[in-house]
XYZ file of C-alpha atoms in Angstrom:
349
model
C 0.000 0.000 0.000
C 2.524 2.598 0.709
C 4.635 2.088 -2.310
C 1.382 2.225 -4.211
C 1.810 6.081 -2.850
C 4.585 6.542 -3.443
C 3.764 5.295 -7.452
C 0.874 8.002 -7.042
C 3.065 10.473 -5.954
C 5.422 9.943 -8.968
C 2.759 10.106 -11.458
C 1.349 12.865 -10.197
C 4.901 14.615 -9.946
C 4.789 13.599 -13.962
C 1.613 15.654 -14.667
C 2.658 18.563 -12.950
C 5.553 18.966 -15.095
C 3.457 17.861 -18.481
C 1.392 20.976 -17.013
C 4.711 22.947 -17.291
C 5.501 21.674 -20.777
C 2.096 22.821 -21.996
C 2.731 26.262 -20.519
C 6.322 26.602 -22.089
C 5.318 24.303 -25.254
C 3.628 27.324 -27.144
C 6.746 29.775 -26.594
C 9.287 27.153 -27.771
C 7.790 26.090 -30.710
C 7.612 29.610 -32.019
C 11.048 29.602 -31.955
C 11.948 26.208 -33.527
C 10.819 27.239 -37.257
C 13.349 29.596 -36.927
C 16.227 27.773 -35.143
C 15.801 24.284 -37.107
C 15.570 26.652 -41.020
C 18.801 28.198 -39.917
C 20.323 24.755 -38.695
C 19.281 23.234 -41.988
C 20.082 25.924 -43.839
C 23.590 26.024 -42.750
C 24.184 22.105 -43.341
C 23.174 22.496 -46.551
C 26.027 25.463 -47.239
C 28.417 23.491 -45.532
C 28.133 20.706 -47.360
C 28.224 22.608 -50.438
C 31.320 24.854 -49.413
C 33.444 21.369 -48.424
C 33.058 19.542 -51.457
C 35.734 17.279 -51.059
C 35.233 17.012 -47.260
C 31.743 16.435 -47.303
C 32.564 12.974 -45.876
C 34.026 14.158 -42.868
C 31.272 16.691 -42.608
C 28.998 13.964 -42.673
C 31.247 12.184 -40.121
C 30.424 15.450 -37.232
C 26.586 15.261 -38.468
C 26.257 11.946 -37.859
C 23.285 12.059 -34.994
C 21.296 14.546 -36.558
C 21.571 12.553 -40.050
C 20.341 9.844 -38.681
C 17.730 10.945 -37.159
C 16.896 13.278 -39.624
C 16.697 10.111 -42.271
C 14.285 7.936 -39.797
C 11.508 11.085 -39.353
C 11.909 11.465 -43.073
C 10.224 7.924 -43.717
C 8.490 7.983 -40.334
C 6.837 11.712 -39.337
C 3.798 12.138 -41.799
C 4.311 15.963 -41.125
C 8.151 15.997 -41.907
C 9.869 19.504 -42.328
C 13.799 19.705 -43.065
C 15.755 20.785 -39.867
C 12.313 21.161 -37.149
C 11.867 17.905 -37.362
C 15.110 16.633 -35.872
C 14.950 19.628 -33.134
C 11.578 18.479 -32.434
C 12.099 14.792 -31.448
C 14.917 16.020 -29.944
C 13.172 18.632 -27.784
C 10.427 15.903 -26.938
C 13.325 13.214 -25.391
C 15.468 15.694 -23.156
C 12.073 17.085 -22.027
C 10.635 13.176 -20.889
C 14.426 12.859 -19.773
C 14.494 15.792 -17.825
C 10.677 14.896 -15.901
C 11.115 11.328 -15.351
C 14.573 12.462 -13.270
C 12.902 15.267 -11.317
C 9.877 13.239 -11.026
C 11.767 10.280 -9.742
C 14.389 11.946 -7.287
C 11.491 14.338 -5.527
C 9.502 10.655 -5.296
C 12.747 8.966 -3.843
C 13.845 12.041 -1.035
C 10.221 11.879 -0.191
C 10.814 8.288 1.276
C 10.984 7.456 4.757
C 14.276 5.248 4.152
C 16.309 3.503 1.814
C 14.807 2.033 -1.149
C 15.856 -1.768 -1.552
C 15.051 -4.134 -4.859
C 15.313 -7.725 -3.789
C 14.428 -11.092 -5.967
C 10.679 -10.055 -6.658
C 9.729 -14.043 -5.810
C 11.129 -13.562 -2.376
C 11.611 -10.622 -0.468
C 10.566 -8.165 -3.269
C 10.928 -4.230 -2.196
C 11.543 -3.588 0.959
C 12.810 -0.100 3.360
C 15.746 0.246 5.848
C 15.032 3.450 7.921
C 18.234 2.429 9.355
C 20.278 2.999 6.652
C 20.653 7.078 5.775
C 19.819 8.140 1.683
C 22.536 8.181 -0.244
C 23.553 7.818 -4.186
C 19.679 8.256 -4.655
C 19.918 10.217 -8.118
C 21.618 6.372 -9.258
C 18.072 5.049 -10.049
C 15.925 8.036 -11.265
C 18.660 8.507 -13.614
C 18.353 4.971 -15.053
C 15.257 5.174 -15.157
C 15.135 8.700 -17.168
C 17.482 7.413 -20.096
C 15.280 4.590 -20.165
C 12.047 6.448 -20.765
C 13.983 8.685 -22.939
C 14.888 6.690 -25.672
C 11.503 4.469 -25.657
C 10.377 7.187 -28.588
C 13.637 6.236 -30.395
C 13.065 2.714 -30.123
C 9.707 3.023 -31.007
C 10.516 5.501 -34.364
C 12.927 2.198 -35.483
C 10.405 -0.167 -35.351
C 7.709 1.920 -37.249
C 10.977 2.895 -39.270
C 11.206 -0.884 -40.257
C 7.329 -1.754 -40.971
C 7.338 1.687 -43.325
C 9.966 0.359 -45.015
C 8.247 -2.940 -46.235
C 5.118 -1.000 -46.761
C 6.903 1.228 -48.371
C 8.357 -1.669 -50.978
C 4.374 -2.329 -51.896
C 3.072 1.273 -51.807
C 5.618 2.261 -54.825
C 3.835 0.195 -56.787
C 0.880 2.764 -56.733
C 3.205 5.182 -57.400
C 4.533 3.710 -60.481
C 0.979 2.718 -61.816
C -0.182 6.605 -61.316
C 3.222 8.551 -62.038
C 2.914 6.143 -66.019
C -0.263 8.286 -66.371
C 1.391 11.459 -66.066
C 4.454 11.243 -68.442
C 3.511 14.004 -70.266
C 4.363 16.719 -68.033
C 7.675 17.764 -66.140
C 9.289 15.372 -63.478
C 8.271 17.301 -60.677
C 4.679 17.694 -61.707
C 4.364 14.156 -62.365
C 5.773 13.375 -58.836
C 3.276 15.953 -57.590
C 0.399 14.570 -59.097
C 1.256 11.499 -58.194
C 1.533 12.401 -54.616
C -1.520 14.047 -55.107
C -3.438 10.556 -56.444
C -2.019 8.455 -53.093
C -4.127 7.728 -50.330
C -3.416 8.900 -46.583
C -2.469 5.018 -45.877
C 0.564 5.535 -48.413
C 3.771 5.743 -46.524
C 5.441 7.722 -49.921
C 3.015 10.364 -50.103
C 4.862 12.902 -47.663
C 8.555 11.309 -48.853
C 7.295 11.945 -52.670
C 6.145 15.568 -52.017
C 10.000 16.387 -51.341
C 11.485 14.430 -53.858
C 8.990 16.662 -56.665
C 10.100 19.719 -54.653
C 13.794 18.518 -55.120
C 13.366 18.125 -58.694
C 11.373 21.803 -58.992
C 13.959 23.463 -56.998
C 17.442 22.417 -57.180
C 20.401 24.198 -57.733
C 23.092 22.256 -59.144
C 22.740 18.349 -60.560
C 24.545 17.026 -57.282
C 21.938 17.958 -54.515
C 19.147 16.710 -56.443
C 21.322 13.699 -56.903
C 21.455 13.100 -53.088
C 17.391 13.777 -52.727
C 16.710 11.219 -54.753
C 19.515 9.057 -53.269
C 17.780 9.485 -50.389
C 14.055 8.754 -51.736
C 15.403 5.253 -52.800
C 17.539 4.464 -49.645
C 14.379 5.107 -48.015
C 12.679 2.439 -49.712
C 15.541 0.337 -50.212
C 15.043 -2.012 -52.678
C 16.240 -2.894 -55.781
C 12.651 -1.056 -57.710
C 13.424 2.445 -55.944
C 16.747 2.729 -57.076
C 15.446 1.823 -60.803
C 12.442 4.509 -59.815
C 14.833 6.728 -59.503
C 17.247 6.066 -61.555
C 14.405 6.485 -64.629
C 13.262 9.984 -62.896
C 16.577 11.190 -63.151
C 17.491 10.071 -66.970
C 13.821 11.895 -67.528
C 15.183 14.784 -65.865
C 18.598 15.148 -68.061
C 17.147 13.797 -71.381
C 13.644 14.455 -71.112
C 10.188 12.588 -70.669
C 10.246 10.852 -74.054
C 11.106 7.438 -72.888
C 10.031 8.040 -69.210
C 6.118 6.533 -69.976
C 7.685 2.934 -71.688
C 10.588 2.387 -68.579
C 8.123 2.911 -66.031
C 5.318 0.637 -67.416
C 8.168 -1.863 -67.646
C 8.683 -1.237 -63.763
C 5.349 -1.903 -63.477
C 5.131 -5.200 -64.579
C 8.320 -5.925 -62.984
C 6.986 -5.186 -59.743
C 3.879 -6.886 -60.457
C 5.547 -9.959 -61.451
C 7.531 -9.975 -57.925
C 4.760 -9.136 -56.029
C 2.768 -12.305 -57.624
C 5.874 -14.577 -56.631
C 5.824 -13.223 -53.214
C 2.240 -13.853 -52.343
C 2.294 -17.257 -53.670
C 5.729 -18.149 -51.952
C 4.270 -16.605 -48.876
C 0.971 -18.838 -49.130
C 2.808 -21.814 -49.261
C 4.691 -21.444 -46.413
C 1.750 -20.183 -44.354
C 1.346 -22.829 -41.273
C 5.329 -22.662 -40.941
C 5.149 -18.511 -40.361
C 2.503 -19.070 -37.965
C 3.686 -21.725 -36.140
C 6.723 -19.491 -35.550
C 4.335 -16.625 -34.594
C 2.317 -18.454 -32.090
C 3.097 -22.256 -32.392
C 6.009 -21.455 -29.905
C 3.741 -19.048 -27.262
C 0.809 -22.266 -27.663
C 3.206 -25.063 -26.333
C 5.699 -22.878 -23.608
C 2.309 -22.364 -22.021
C 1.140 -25.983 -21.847
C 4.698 -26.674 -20.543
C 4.236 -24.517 -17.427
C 0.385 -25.320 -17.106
C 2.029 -29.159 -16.764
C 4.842 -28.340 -14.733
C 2.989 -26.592 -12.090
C -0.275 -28.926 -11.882
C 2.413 -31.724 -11.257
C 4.600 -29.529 -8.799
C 2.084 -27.107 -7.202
C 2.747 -23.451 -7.991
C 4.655 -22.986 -4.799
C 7.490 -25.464 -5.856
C 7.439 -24.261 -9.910
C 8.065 -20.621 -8.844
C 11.117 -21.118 -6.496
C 12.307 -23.637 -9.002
C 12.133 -21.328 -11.798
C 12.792 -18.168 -10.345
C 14.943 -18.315 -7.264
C 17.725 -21.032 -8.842
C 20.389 -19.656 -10.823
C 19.104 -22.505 -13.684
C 15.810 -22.108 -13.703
C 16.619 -17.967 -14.264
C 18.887 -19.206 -16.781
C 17.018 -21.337 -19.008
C 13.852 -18.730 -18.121
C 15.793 -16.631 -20.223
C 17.569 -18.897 -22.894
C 13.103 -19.595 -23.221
C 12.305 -15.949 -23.488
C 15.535 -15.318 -26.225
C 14.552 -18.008 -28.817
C 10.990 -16.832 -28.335
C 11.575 -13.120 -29.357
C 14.170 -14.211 -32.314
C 11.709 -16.606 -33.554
C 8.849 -14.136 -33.271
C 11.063 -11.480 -34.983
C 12.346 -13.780 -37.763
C 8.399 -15.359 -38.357
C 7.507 -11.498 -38.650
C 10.003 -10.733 -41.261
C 9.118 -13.622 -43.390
C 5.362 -13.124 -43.136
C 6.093 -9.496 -44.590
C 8.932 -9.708 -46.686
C 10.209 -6.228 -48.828
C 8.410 -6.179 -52.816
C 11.938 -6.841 -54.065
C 13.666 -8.984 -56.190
C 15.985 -10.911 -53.464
């Protein structure tokens, strides 16, 4: 009961500073445009001005490339530069109130804090003992809440990615329609044709503003570079790779190469759905075959050893942790590998 409280207290600690970040949130974000156009701006002149050095340039940009490149296939609403500042922003702010939150929870205490084996002792307090080192924990706790969002913009990162394999099919069909006009309009109408649900609609806006709007032959090279390593497969770089030919030599041959993507694609994606239905029951036995009989094990072990003697066999022995874990391993690599296969990338390995 009192460390339910104590959970209470923290919580509440957590809205009072979400409060706070509503208050400030409005004056910071008028601000960002501002800061995150001249940060972008900048990188953009630096990398021209180095030429040669752009590598190393790259090498001191690293962080914000890389996140820059995830919220360019993830954020629906991305903008050049704010983006980056924005996620940014967001993390030290949850990093910042889950510490504060935590160590005003943790001096609030009557004693020490103690984490024993949850099966036996669990959490406990020694009044005796005087608090000390107590920032240890909320700080662990802070960097672990703080890159959750991270985490969680890789995985939708990865599923974009294969959707995004599939969805440049539409693309293709719709941007064959629209030969006749410039590169940029066609990309524009065919962002224009795509339905919310289609992961390339926000990515294919800037790649027909790169086209409308570049100054020299090597940014709009790295644009589209990017568009495709996006995607990355084998049918982007070829998308691509057509838009910028169409570009240089003009939109005479553009209509015949892309309806020969077309049936490329369509042709893999046939080959795909059929390997894929063959191999059905052994993707979902990996899925869930695994979950179905680890449960029937335990249901066994403890109606033949009582649930007193299967939990401090399993969980207070150094082998039963062990092999609870070795368990727990093979099930999340066979999960991730049986998700992979039941969704593999519109490509032609």
């Amino acid at each position: 009961m009192v460390l339910l409280f104590y959970i209470l207290r923290f919580v509440f600690h957590l809205l009072v500073a979400w409060g706070l970040w509503l208050m400030v949130k409005p004056l910071v974000e008028r601000h960002l445009r501002q800061v995150g156009q001249k940060l972008e701006y900048r990188i953009q002149r630096g990398r021209s001005v180095f030429g040669k050095k752009v590598n190393k340039f790259k090498r001191r940009l690293w962080i914000y490339r890389h996140l820059d490149n995830l919220l360019y296939f993830v954020h629906r609403k991305y903008e050049p530069g704010i983006s980056v500042l924005r996620f940014v922003m967001r993390m030290g702010f949850l990093f910042v109130a889950v510490f504060l939150s935590g160590l005003l929870t943790l001096s609030e205490l009557p004693g020490h804090l103690n984490f024993n084996n949850p099966f036996m002792e669990g959490i406990s307090f020694d009044n005796s003992r005087p608090m000390q080192g107590t920032w240890r924990f909320p700080l662990f706790v802070a960097v672990i809440s703080a890159t959750i969002p991270y985490f969680k913009m890789r995985y939708t990162y990865a599923q974009r990615k294969v959707r995004g394999s599939y969805d440049l099919l539409d693309v293709v069909k719709i941007s064959t329609k629209f030969t006749h006009l410039s590169v940029d309009a066609i990309l524009n109408k065919a962002a224009d044709f795509l339905t919310d649900g289609n992961v390339l609609k926000t990515p294919l806006k800037l790649l027909g503003a790169a086209f409308g709007n570049y100054s020299h032959e090597k940014e709009l090279n790295e644009e589209a570079g990017r568009f495709s390593r996006a995607i990355g497969t084998t049918f982007a770089v070829e998308f691509v790779s057509d838009l910028l030919y169409a570009e240089k030599e003009g939109t005479r041959y553009l209509k015949s190469s892309l309806m020969m993507l077309n049936r490329s694609m369509e042709q893999q994606r046939e080959t795909i759905l059929t390997v894929k239905a063959n191999s059905r029951d052994a993707i979902s036995l990996g899925l869930y075959g695994n979950l179905v009989v680890l449960f029937s094990s335990v249901g066994t072990f403890i109606y033949m050893l009582k649930p007193d003697v299967y939990i401090q066999l399993q969980f207070q022995t150094s082998v039963g942790l062990t092999f609870l874990m070795v368990i727990i391993t093979g099930l999340f690599l066979s999960f991730v590998i049986s998700t992979i296969l039941s969704r593999p990338k519109l490509d032609y390995h």
